[in-house]
Amino acid sequence: MAKKVTIRQVANEAGVSVTTVSQILNNKGGRFSEKTRNKVLAVKEKLHYVPDFNARNLILHSSKMLGVLIPDLGNPFFSSFVKGVQDYSRDATYMPIVFSANHDANLETYYLGKLLEHSVDGLIIASATITAEAIDKLVKPLQVPYLLFDQNQIANLADRIEVDDYHGGYLAGQHLTQLGHQKLAMLLPKDSTVNVCERLRGFKTAIKDAGLPENNLVEINANFSMEAGYQATKSILDSGVSAVFCADDLLAIGLYRGLEERGLKVPDDLSIIGYDDIDLDQYVNPKLTTIDQPVAEIGRESAHLLVNRLEKPDIDRQLIKFPVKLIKRESTGLKK
Amino acid sequence: MAKKVTIRQVANEAGVSVTTVSQILNNKGGRFSEKTRNKVLAVKEKLHYVPDFNARNLILHSSKMLGVLIPDLGNPFFSSFVKGVQDYSRDATYMPIVFSANHDANLETYYLGKLLEHSVDGLIIASATITAEAIDKLVKPLQVPYLLFDQNQIANLADRIEVDDYHGGYLAGQHLTQLGHQKLAMLLPKDSTVNVCERLRGFKTAIKDAGLPENNLVEINANFSMEAGYQATKSILDSGVSAVFCADDLLAIGLYRGLEERGLKVPDDLSIIGYDDIDLDQYVNPKLTTIDQPVAEIGRESAHLLVNRLEKPDIDRQLIKFPVKLIKRESTGLKK
DNA sequence: CTGAAAGCGCTAACAT
DNA sequence: ATGTTAGCGCTTTCAG
């Protein structure tokens, strides 16, 4: 491809050495005369010189690329996350490479390998199914810094982004019990990652704190998708609960459809609370009550932490906590 | 970063030369003895050798990366598109690098530059606001093959993906007029790209074919987002139409909310037809009637065409056409 | 069958 | 203040 103009051509054209050009263009040209500097800069513009990326990286042992692995691009939660990552990366002049692994462990391993092969400087892994072993086997040997999000924390040593999932679950449970609901369900993926388990734990605690017996909570499994929420409708209805806490908003929206098709009303027949607070929540009918997490911000900070680590490898372990909050809308109501 | 094992280490360990290793690992080792070949392969495994990407690219002048520019990751239409691109790329062992420019021309130019800087082999540009000049100025000089989608076709010479937008618009118009609607609106972005203008043209033609006067169609502007659809509610209602054709599904869903908040019913008070057929359409209430385009397939084929072009630069101009179809659901009904 | 050597485009010690 | 030189890790003639 590409008819690239090389640094040598710039040097010739400017009548200086290659070193001079290199130094000046990398802002290490303090020692050169104003005149030389200007000339080089001018020639660079004129020739549209762009340093060859591969040659540069080969020497610098850095690609200025960040690998980002997420489970599902189609989930607005993750597209917002990616947006945050992109924004910060741009400011920091890194380039995020994102792959969506569609909840497929093989794909994750594949993309992880590809990312490493292309020598990304660091990794943001926001993918639930990836195993500690895969990371250990692929990432560790190369000593590529990485950051885990929304996922089992393998070690306590790595930098971390923490969202208060326990509190989120608690808020959901508190809200629902305060509305008088006594039999409750939680809709969540089978073998959930730690963060989702935390939501469940918080939810349970709130139920207990409300003085309700533990077996008033029924857990129903469904993957993170509208389709899965829709499919779960029957189980939920059969369970005889009056309120359900969905581990993400997509699940809730799927459930809406299942109820609608049966002529049931939200929240009259069933109160529903979601999780994430995606934009869509305000566009469904009724508007979805949910637990908000500041996802774009989380994306930004993920990139931030990672870049920090890359540029200052010896700083202390970093930890950022994010709050969640209850957003009351129209999908939850008093128990009839 | 990375404690990489180099080709030299493999060569030493295997007791052969660097050349030998290189040849064998690149499947050009026909001339070597079975024994040597096996030994090299074994050592490669043992040492977990992975060729340095940058060094390799530096020589081969190819990065096996595809740049992908889209307007909005949050739009399910584009996330499906990306999924298609990713799938094909994987099969073809290319690596797509995708950026979402959020409908911002500056961002587009920025990312386009970045992509080129990182020496992608080819480009898929599915971003509406980018200008022909930007492409001409940035892409042309580097002779990087590119493919435009969902966007003004700058020249007739490039490879092309065509979706029958005209027909899509026609189908929408035909459907609505057959239901008896006489005053119609189309909701579309200001200064739309060619593909959207084609939808409008088809829509107009269908109206004319139904024997309705031209000024029975009112055009209302709104960007591609739920928010914009929502904001447009008043204009639509004020226009006195009984049916509206939204240039994408998101717009329709935004409109749903505006109507809901005013206590109006779809399709009784207003018939709505969308465009794209995103998954969400079946999860809103009422289910959205729309024009389907096979977007994941389009994504796949975009990547396919581009990779073809990269690997066989001299093949004839490629053109693939995709059909659209009307998906009747519940958001359109007889004019009352 | 195998290896030595050149060089891709760039950066950075180390001269001058 | 500027240039010379030696690689980075790899592929590829070209010679054995």
XYZ file of C-alpha atoms (C1' of nucleotides) in Angstrom:
704
model
C 0.000 0.000 0.000
C 0.836 3.636 0.457
C 3.378 5.727 -1.355
C 4.848 6.946 1.847
C 7.260 9.789 2.079
C 10.106 8.798 4.361
C 12.063 10.720 6.877
C 15.007 10.635 4.527
C 13.144 12.510 1.842
C 12.268 15.150 4.363
C 15.878 15.341 5.429
C 17.116 15.710 1.866
C 14.544 18.276 0.955
C 15.391 20.286 4.052
C 19.086 19.845 3.535
C 19.696 18.374 6.967
C 20.335 14.945 8.416
C 17.790 12.343 9.281
C 18.548 12.745 12.961
C 17.772 16.380 12.845
C 14.393 15.706 11.354
C 13.634 12.972 13.807
C 14.586 15.026 16.816
C 12.719 18.083 15.759
C 9.597 16.220 14.853
C 9.601 14.477 18.194
C 9.883 17.706 20.100
C 13.390 16.954 21.193
C 14.762 19.645 19.006
C 15.648 22.139 21.691
C 19.234 22.103 20.602
C 18.592 23.054 17.014
C 18.440 26.529 15.638
C 15.130 28.190 15.158
C 15.858 28.336 11.479
C 16.525 24.643 11.054
C 13.501 23.787 13.075
C 11.217 25.899 10.966
C 12.599 24.589 7.772
C 12.086 21.008 8.833
C 8.569 21.691 9.985
C 7.836 23.427 6.713
C 9.150 20.586 4.602
C 7.218 18.130 6.684
C 4.024 19.989 5.900
C 4.859 20.383 2.292
C 5.577 16.724 1.760
C 2.736 15.571 3.999
C 5.188 13.513 5.904
C 3.736 11.083 8.411
C 6.178 8.916 10.348
C 5.897 5.267 9.565
C 4.091 3.733 12.391
C 5.639 0.325 12.202
C 9.176 1.569 12.030
C 8.538 3.845 14.933
C 6.979 1.175 17.090
C 9.671 -1.265 16.249
C 12.157 0.958 17.988
C 10.030 2.417 20.704
C 8.504 -0.874 21.692
C 5.199 0.772 22.058
C 2.298 0.966 19.724
C 0.190 3.546 21.472
C -2.688 1.183 21.015
C -5.034 -0.006 23.715
C -6.874 -3.267 23.349
C -10.470 -3.251 24.493
C -12.480 -6.421 24.843
C -16.197 -6.244 25.513
C -18.903 -8.867 25.481
C -21.462 -7.206 23.254
C -21.311 -4.119 21.113
C -25.037 -4.231 20.615
C -25.635 -3.555 24.286
C -25.923 0.202 24.724
C -24.240 -0.124 28.064
C -21.060 -1.245 26.360
C -21.293 1.127 23.478
C -21.368 3.931 26.024
C -18.444 2.361 27.797
C -16.508 2.289 24.559
C -17.391 5.869 23.874
C -15.838 6.839 27.196
C -12.726 4.855 26.404
C -12.463 6.447 22.991
C -12.802 9.909 24.388
C -10.079 9.545 26.930
C -7.816 7.738 24.535
C -8.077 10.547 22.091
C -7.001 13.064 24.687
C -4.111 10.850 25.653
C -3.208 10.141 22.012
C -3.734 6.449 22.321
C -5.758 4.423 19.926
C -8.297 1.978 21.280
C -8.886 -1.196 19.319
C -12.165 -2.686 20.358
C -13.503 -6.135 19.863
C -16.843 -7.517 20.774
C -16.653 -11.156 21.690
C -20.385 -11.832 21.752
C -20.173 -13.689 25.032
C -18.155 -16.377 23.346
C -15.122 -17.560 25.280
C -13.364 -18.800 22.155
C -13.794 -15.510 20.417
C -12.465 -13.735 23.438
C -9.353 -15.784 23.488
C -8.966 -15.289 19.778
C -9.270 -11.530 19.967
C -7.099 -11.339 23.017
C -4.414 -13.149 21.072
C -4.820 -10.856 18.093
C -4.606 -7.808 20.245
C -1.429 -9.025 21.853
C 0.006 -10.027 18.532
C -0.511 -6.520 17.322
C 1.408 -5.433 20.386
C -1.092 -3.253 22.141
C 0.443 -1.404 25.044
C -2.341 -2.242 27.451
C -5.650 -3.999 27.726
C -9.087 -3.210 29.056
C -10.991 -6.406 29.505
C -14.654 -5.901 30.120
C -15.682 -9.291 29.075
C -17.348 -11.628 31.427
C -16.610 -15.055 30.121
C -12.885 -14.801 29.784
C -11.052 -17.008 32.159
C -8.278 -16.215 34.533
C -6.256 -18.895 32.815
C -6.571 -17.302 29.421
C -5.333 -14.065 30.839
C -2.574 -15.766 32.702
C -1.479 -17.738 29.742
C -1.689 -15.035 27.126
C -1.272 -11.718 28.846
C 1.018 -12.351 31.760
C 3.998 -13.700 29.828
C 4.053 -10.587 27.710
C 3.768 -8.357 30.733
C 1.123 -6.241 29.137
C -0.681 -4.184 31.769
C -4.381 -4.795 31.869
C -7.446 -3.695 33.666
C -10.504 -5.732 34.405
C -13.981 -4.322 34.462
C -17.358 -5.790 35.152
C -15.789 -9.074 35.784
C -14.266 -11.384 38.275
C -11.310 -9.752 39.887
C -8.578 -12.263 39.588
C -6.109 -10.665 41.881
C -6.164 -7.862 44.318
C -2.946 -6.468 43.003
C -4.062 -5.032 39.714
C -5.479 -1.583 39.159
C -9.192 -1.608 39.615
C -12.411 0.056 38.693
C -15.075 -0.684 41.215
C -18.727 0.057 40.944
C -20.818 -0.334 44.022
C -22.838 -3.265 42.789
C -23.754 -4.382 46.241
C -25.337 -1.036 46.938
C -27.080 -1.099 43.577
C -28.692 -4.384 44.428
C -29.592 -3.104 47.843
C -31.258 -0.009 46.429
C -33.307 -2.137 44.088
C -34.430 -4.396 46.902
C -35.179 -1.526 49.199
C -37.220 0.269 46.595
C -39.292 -2.775 45.795
C -39.923 -3.820 49.379
C -40.857 -0.295 50.320
C -43.525 -0.484 47.672
C -44.937 -3.460 49.525
C -43.661 -6.268 47.365
C -43.068 -9.434 49.280
C -42.386 -12.067 46.687
C -39.572 -11.005 44.405
C -37.516 -12.380 41.560
C -34.117 -11.530 40.244
C -33.329 -12.195 36.610
C -29.631 -12.774 36.071
C -27.238 -14.837 33.969
C -26.275 -18.284 35.087
C -22.792 -18.392 36.600
C -22.734 -14.654 36.907
C -19.556 -12.715 37.338
C -18.746 -11.248 40.708
C -20.264 -7.868 40.053
C -23.650 -9.373 39.284
C -23.389 -11.651 42.300
C -22.829 -8.552 44.353
C -26.023 -7.067 43.015
C -27.785 -10.210 44.072
C -26.196 -10.109 47.497
C -27.276 -6.508 48.018
C -30.746 -7.339 46.802
C -30.989 -10.226 49.247
C -29.816 -8.120 52.119
C -32.419 -5.480 51.430
C -35.084 -8.145 51.428
C -33.856 -9.505 54.711
C -33.663 -6.012 56.171
C -37.292 -5.569 55.212
C -38.106 -8.486 57.470
C -38.992 -10.846 54.663
C -37.994 -14.509 54.662
C -35.157 -15.482 52.417
C -37.124 -17.840 50.231
C -39.357 -15.010 49.121
C -36.678 -14.366 46.541
C -36.564 -16.503 43.451
C -33.601 -16.413 41.080
C -34.237 -16.956 37.410
C -31.488 -17.270 34.831
C -31.257 -15.394 31.582
C -28.358 -14.015 29.603
C -27.926 -10.324 29.046
C -30.205 -9.718 26.096
C -33.716 -8.602 25.299
C -34.433 -11.976 23.786
C -33.468 -13.765 26.996
C -35.642 -11.451 29.039
C -38.518 -12.148 26.710
C -37.994 -15.896 26.982
C -37.935 -15.680 30.751
C -41.422 -14.230 30.953
C -43.146 -17.526 31.576
C -40.804 -18.559 34.373
C -41.290 -15.255 36.052
C -45.035 -15.374 35.806
C -45.083 -18.952 37.026
C -43.014 -18.020 40.036
C -45.839 -15.900 41.347
C -43.748 -12.854 42.225
C -45.095 -9.328 42.053
C -41.811 -7.612 41.321
C -38.610 -8.432 39.465
C -35.140 -7.043 39.536
C -33.380 -7.460 36.190
C -29.598 -7.611 36.210
C -29.552 -5.315 33.204
C -31.990 -3.069 31.361
C -32.094 -5.165 28.220
C -33.523 -8.039 30.188
C -36.229 -5.748 31.519
C -37.148 -4.574 28.055
C -37.399 -8.143 26.844
C -39.671 -8.879 29.740
C -41.863 -5.918 28.785
C -42.550 -7.607 25.499
C -43.425 -10.922 27.102
C -45.909 -9.219 29.386
C -47.354 -7.094 26.647
C -48.010 -10.142 24.512
C -49.932 -11.669 27.392
C -51.938 -8.534 27.937
C -50.275 -7.820 31.253
C -49.471 -4.339 32.514
C -46.328 -2.874 34.069
C -46.302 -1.970 36.905
C -49.863 -3.023 37.764
C -49.355 -6.700 37.123
C -45.628 -6.744 37.700
C -43.169 -4.166 38.949
C -39.872 -4.166 37.092
C -36.573 -2.554 37.910
C -33.566 -2.703 35.611
C -29.871 -1.998 35.921
C -27.494 0.305 33.996
C -29.722 3.201 33.036
C -29.250 3.079 29.298
C -30.814 5.859 27.207
C -33.457 3.539 25.960
C -35.042 3.317 29.404
C -36.760 6.610 28.863
C -38.132 5.594 25.508
C -39.928 2.456 26.509
C -43.396 2.466 27.898
C -43.659 2.625 30.841
C -40.315 4.321 31.406
C -38.020 1.941 33.169
C -37.053 2.369 36.798
C -33.423 1.376 37.110
C -30.105 1.584 38.901
C -27.792 4.010 37.204
C -24.103 3.491 36.785
C -22.088 6.290 35.161
C -20.863 4.123 32.362
C -19.322 6.641 29.991
C -17.394 8.019 32.924
C -16.360 4.530 33.876
C -15.080 4.002 30.348
C -13.103 7.217 30.499
C -11.565 6.366 33.821
C -10.726 2.854 32.746
C -8.675 4.257 29.940
C -7.247 6.843 32.276
C -6.055 4.325 34.830
C -4.559 2.144 32.173
C -2.704 4.979 30.503
C -1.422 6.102 33.891
C -0.067 2.664 34.479
C 1.587 2.593 31.080
C 3.263 5.899 31.483
C 4.211 5.482 35.107
C 4.617 1.771 35.601
C 5.738 2.127 39.187
C 2.890 4.047 40.716
C 0.905 2.434 43.477
C -2.053 0.286 42.761
C -4.911 2.433 41.560
C -8.494 2.054 42.596
C -11.470 4.136 41.595
C -14.928 3.581 42.961
C -18.067 4.646 41.246
C -21.410 5.219 42.881
C -24.742 3.974 41.658
C -28.123 5.510 42.176
C -31.754 4.597 41.984
C -33.638 6.241 39.153
C -37.334 6.027 39.876
C -39.484 6.013 36.807
C -42.712 4.319 35.926
C -42.116 0.609 35.871
C -42.382 0.078 39.596
C -45.486 0.658 41.684
C -47.218 -0.245 44.917
C -48.072 -3.878 45.418
C -51.780 -4.259 44.776
C 6.300 -3.459 26.991
C 6.501 -7.177 26.353
C 9.385 -9.486 26.884
C 9.153 -10.817 23.406
C 11.012 -13.814 22.191
C 12.615 -12.969 18.889
C 13.158 -14.969 15.802
C 16.817 -15.121 16.665
C 16.165 -16.908 19.900
C 14.118 -19.449 18.058
C 16.912 -19.877 15.536
C 19.527 -20.374 18.233
C 17.440 -22.786 20.191
C 16.724 -24.791 17.076
C 20.306 -24.624 15.927
C 19.450 -23.110 12.562
C 19.641 -19.733 10.955
C 17.177 -16.941 11.195
C 16.341 -17.340 7.547
C 15.363 -20.921 8.055
C 12.997 -20.038 10.822
C 11.443 -17.212 8.875
C 10.888 -19.315 5.797
C 9.430 -22.239 7.620
C 7.139 -20.168 9.752
C 5.790 -18.390 6.717
C 5.003 -21.611 4.938
C 7.735 -21.087 2.438
C 9.742 -23.905 3.837
C 9.159 -26.440 1.107
C 12.841 -26.674 0.471
C 13.812 -27.582 4.013
C 14.063 -31.063 5.405
C 11.196 -32.505 7.265
C 13.428 -32.746 10.282
C 14.444 -29.104 10.314
C 10.917 -28.037 9.769
C 9.615 -30.020 12.691
C 12.327 -28.845 14.976
C 11.652 -25.210 14.175
C 7.952 -25.651 14.662
C 8.566 -27.380 17.960
C 10.844 -24.658 19.247
C 8.377 -22.045 18.179
C 5.714 -23.725 20.288
C 8.006 -24.231 23.188
C 9.131 -20.630 23.303
C 5.675 -19.240 22.495
C 7.199 -17.304 19.700
C 4.972 -14.739 18.029
C 6.484 -12.697 15.204
C 6.829 -9.055 16.001
C 4.074 -7.349 14.261
C 5.802 -4.065 13.683
C 8.946 -5.561 12.284
C 6.930 -7.716 9.991
C 4.770 -4.890 8.731
C 7.729 -2.661 8.259
C 8.987 -5.027 5.620
C 5.765 -6.264 4.162
C 4.175 -2.859 3.935
C 0.934 -4.228 5.132
C -0.615 -4.188 8.528
C -3.507 -6.547 7.960
C -5.639 -3.922 9.615
C -8.844 -2.481 8.236
C -10.025 0.924 9.334
C -13.741 1.260 9.931
C -15.397 4.594 10.457
C -19.007 4.768 11.543
C -21.149 7.640 12.738
C -22.563 6.175 15.913
C -21.761 3.034 17.812
C -24.837 3.505 19.936
C -27.067 2.951 16.948
C -27.871 -0.757 16.768
C -27.850 -0.511 13.025
C -24.164 0.281 13.088
C -23.267 -2.131 15.816
C -24.751 -4.863 13.651
C -22.817 -3.537 10.709
C -19.625 -3.705 12.718
C -20.408 -7.203 13.813
C -20.635 -8.245 10.176
C -17.338 -6.557 9.418
C -15.700 -8.226 12.384
C -16.946 -11.630 11.371
C -15.652 -11.456 7.871
C -12.387 -9.914 8.945
C -11.776 -12.748 11.301
C -12.232 -15.290 8.544
C -9.886 -13.332 6.350
C -7.384 -12.792 9.164
C -7.636 -9.060 9.032
C -8.163 -6.912 12.048
C -10.801 -4.209 11.926
C -10.160 -1.062 13.873
C -13.414 0.751 14.399
C -14.080 4.295 15.371
C -17.328 6.008 16.033
C -17.247 9.625 15.056
C -20.524 10.642 16.656
C -21.656 12.531 13.603
C -18.845 14.991 14.144
C -16.917 15.918 11.021
C -13.846 16.937 12.986
C -13.740 13.662 14.797
C -14.098 11.851 11.539
C -11.166 13.607 10.051
C -9.192 13.000 13.206
C -9.888 9.291 13.251
C -9.360 8.962 9.562
C -5.931 10.479 10.046
C -5.157 8.169 12.936
C -6.232 5.163 10.981
C -4.013 6.123 8.097
C -1.147 6.920 10.391
C -1.369 3.437 11.780
C -1.153 2.263 8.201
C -4.352 0.350 7.811
C -4.456 -1.555 4.567
C -7.932 -0.425 3.659
C -10.840 1.624 4.856
C -14.563 1.187 5.235
C -16.179 4.547 5.627
C -19.766 4.385 6.740
C -19.910 7.847 8.058
C -22.221 10.356 6.659
C -20.674 13.685 7.409
C -17.238 13.087 6.047
C -16.487 15.167 3.057
C -15.153 14.169 -0.279
C -12.355 16.627 0.283
C -11.227 14.983 3.481
C -11.070 11.671 1.725
C -9.316 13.157 -1.222
C -6.820 14.968 0.885
C -6.066 12.245 3.382
C -6.770 8.934 1.726
C -5.991 9.424 -1.925
C -2.351 10.469 -1.589
C -1.623 7.317 0.350
C -3.429 5.182 -2.164
C -5.259 3.279 0.488
C -8.233 1.459 -0.984
C -11.509 2.391 0.577
C -15.148 1.602 0.386
C -18.013 3.928 1.072
C -21.254 2.843 2.594
C -24.444 4.621 3.484
C -23.044 7.766 2.139
C -22.613 9.993 -0.815
C -20.869 8.129 -3.563
C -18.085 10.370 -4.595
C -17.080 8.604 -7.719
C -18.461 5.830 -9.781
C -15.113 4.186 -10.030
C -14.752 2.769 -6.567
C -16.076 -0.544 -5.353
C -19.575 -0.183 -4.076
C -22.169 -1.566 -1.773
C -25.605 -0.506 -2.839
C -28.799 -0.921 -0.940
C -32.001 -0.276 -2.758
C -32.993 2.794 -0.807
C -35.265 4.064 -3.510
C -37.280 0.895 -3.346
C -37.314 1.043 0.453
C -38.841 4.480 0.347
C -41.293 3.354 -2.269
C -42.411 0.391 -0.193
C -42.986 2.647 2.781
C -45.043 5.056 0.725
C -46.998 2.318 -0.929
C -47.803 0.656 2.370
C -49.004 3.856 3.953
C -51.086 5.041 1.028
C -52.657 1.627 0.672
C -53.816 1.994 4.247
C -55.639 5.111 3.146
C -53.288 7.759 4.460
C -53.338 10.901 2.409
C -51.317 13.388 4.369
C -47.898 12.042 5.137
C -44.667 13.176 6.717
C -41.121 12.008 6.370
C -38.719 12.511 9.239
C -35.138 12.736 8.036
C -31.881 14.539 8.775
C -31.224 17.905 7.275
C -28.790 17.733 4.373
C -29.208 14.016 4.132
C -26.763 11.805 2.359
C -27.685 10.318 -0.980
C -29.048 7.083 0.382
C -31.575 8.895 2.541
C -32.510 11.195 -0.304
C -33.213 8.105 -2.326
C -35.592 6.889 0.346
C -37.356 10.197 0.119
C -37.495 10.017 -3.646
C -38.997 6.542 -3.527
C -41.480 7.666 -0.917
C -42.533 10.610 -3.038
C -42.963 8.466 -6.086
C -45.211 6.049 -4.236
C -47.348 8.955 -3.098
C -47.610 10.262 -6.602
C -48.411 6.801 -7.925
C -51.238 6.665 -5.403
C -52.688 9.699 -7.115
C -52.013 12.065 -4.251
C -50.821 15.632 -4.795
C -47.192 16.291 -4.075
C -47.773 18.765 -1.299
C -49.489 16.116 0.744
C -45.989 15.175 1.850
C -44.290 17.236 4.511
C -40.615 16.841 5.280
C -39.471 17.348 8.837
C -35.835 17.384 9.881
C -34.312 15.406 12.712
C -30.967 13.734 13.192
C -30.663 10.015 13.584
C -31.428 9.548 17.256
C -34.267 8.737 19.584
C -33.926 12.129 21.180
C -34.367 13.885 17.861
C -37.426 11.812 17.060
C -38.856 12.728 20.407
C -38.177 16.398 19.857
C -39.849 16.274 16.485
C -43.164 15.140 17.909
C -44.686 18.582 18.055
C -43.786 19.467 14.490
C -45.263 16.247 13.290
C -48.463 16.700 15.190
C -48.751 20.301 14.048
C -48.351 19.247 10.448
C -51.656 17.408 10.585
C -50.458 14.209 8.944
C -51.880 10.815 9.773
C -48.787 8.797 8.986
C -45.057 9.288 9.158
C -42.108 7.603 7.563
C -39.005 7.791 9.746
C -35.645 7.602 8.019
C -34.456 5.242 10.719
C -35.975 3.195 13.506
C -34.460 5.224 16.312
C -36.365 8.255 15.150
C -39.572 6.248 15.242
C -38.925 5.083 18.761
C -38.277 8.630 19.888
C -41.530 9.628 18.314
C -43.312 6.861 20.199
C -42.284 8.538 23.424
C -43.483 11.950 22.322
C -46.873 10.532 21.437
C -47.114 8.478 24.584
C -46.454 11.534 26.717
C -49.321 13.258 24.976
C -51.639 10.339 25.472
C -51.743 9.567 21.783
C -51.890 6.037 20.365
C -49.951 4.342 17.596
C -51.267 3.513 15.075
C -54.745 4.877 15.899
C -53.669 8.487 16.150
C -50.631 8.201 13.954
C -49.227 5.442 11.784
C -45.473 5.106 11.947
C -43.052 3.226 9.768
C -39.332 3.071 10.449
C -36.252 2.023 8.526
C -33.481 -0.520 9.209
C -35.288 -3.223 11.150
C -33.156 -3.221 14.262
C -33.853 -5.881 16.895
C -35.436 -3.347 19.141
C -38.366 -2.929 16.782
C -39.940 -6.071 18.120
C -39.547 -4.981 21.692
C -41.324 -1.679 21.553
C -45.033 -1.364 21.879
C -46.597 -1.449 19.366
C -44.047 -3.416 17.399
C -42.594 -1.221 14.745
C -43.413 -1.648 11.083
C -40.250 -0.975 9.144
C -38.132 -1.454 6.047
C -35.523 -4.115 6.583
C -32.003 -3.946 5.279
C -29.749 -6.954 5.869
C -27.180 -4.961 7.772
C -24.972 -7.674 9.244
C -24.718 -9.154 5.786
C -23.909 -5.742 4.398
C -21.125 -5.416 6.951
C -19.735 -8.786 6.006
C -19.803 -8.007 2.330
C -18.238 -4.625 2.815
C -15.271 -6.274 4.436
C -15.303 -8.924 1.756
C -15.170 -6.478 -1.102
C -12.435 -4.492 0.534
C -10.289 -7.519 1.260
C -10.790 -8.681 -2.327
C -9.547 -5.377 -3.525
C -6.524 -5.509 -1.248
C -5.520 -8.952 -2.303
C -6.296 -8.564 -5.978
C -5.793 -4.882 -6.701
C -6.461 -5.270 -10.380
C -9.853 -6.885 -10.402
C -12.734 -5.060 -12.012
C -14.836 -2.650 -10.096
C -17.015 -4.545 -7.669
C -20.637 -3.817 -6.973
C -23.019 -5.634 -4.692
C -26.662 -4.730 -4.373
C -28.766 -5.540 -1.392
C -32.536 -5.796 -1.340
C -34.821 -4.258 1.234
C -38.199 -5.453 2.333
C -41.245 -4.230 4.109
C -41.782 -5.757 7.535
C -45.387 -5.196 8.538
C -45.889 -5.061 12.251
C -48.241 -3.109 14.446
C -47.338 0.537 14.146
C -49.204 1.166 10.931
C -52.949 0.923 10.490
C -55.880 2.043 8.377
C -56.525 5.739 8.247
C -59.482 6.453 10.511
C 19.020 -27.822 1.714
C 20.806 -23.812 4.425
C 22.876 -19.292 5.807
C 25.054 -14.490 5.302
C 23.953 -10.114 4.457
C 21.244 -6.270 3.135
C 17.763 -3.263 4.295
C 12.560 -1.776 5.604
C 12.027 3.528 8.190
C 12.974 5.090 12.224
C 15.389 6.650 16.912
C 19.175 7.583 19.958
C 23.815 7.198 21.645
C 27.809 9.085 20.481
C 30.699 11.771 18.068
C 32.126 16.248 15.916
C 24.167 22.966 16.596
C 24.352 19.001 13.603
C 25.656 14.437 11.640
C 27.390 9.388 11.924
C 26.368 5.118 13.194
C 24.299 1.286 15.056
C 20.612 -1.222 15.548
C 14.996 -2.567 16.447
C 13.082 -7.779 14.472
C 11.984 -9.317 10.482
C 11.984 -10.959 5.272
C 14.404 -11.851 1.218
C 17.686 -12.021 -2.377
C 21.737 -14.442 -3.391
C 25.614 -17.624 -2.486
C 27.038 -21.541 -1.116
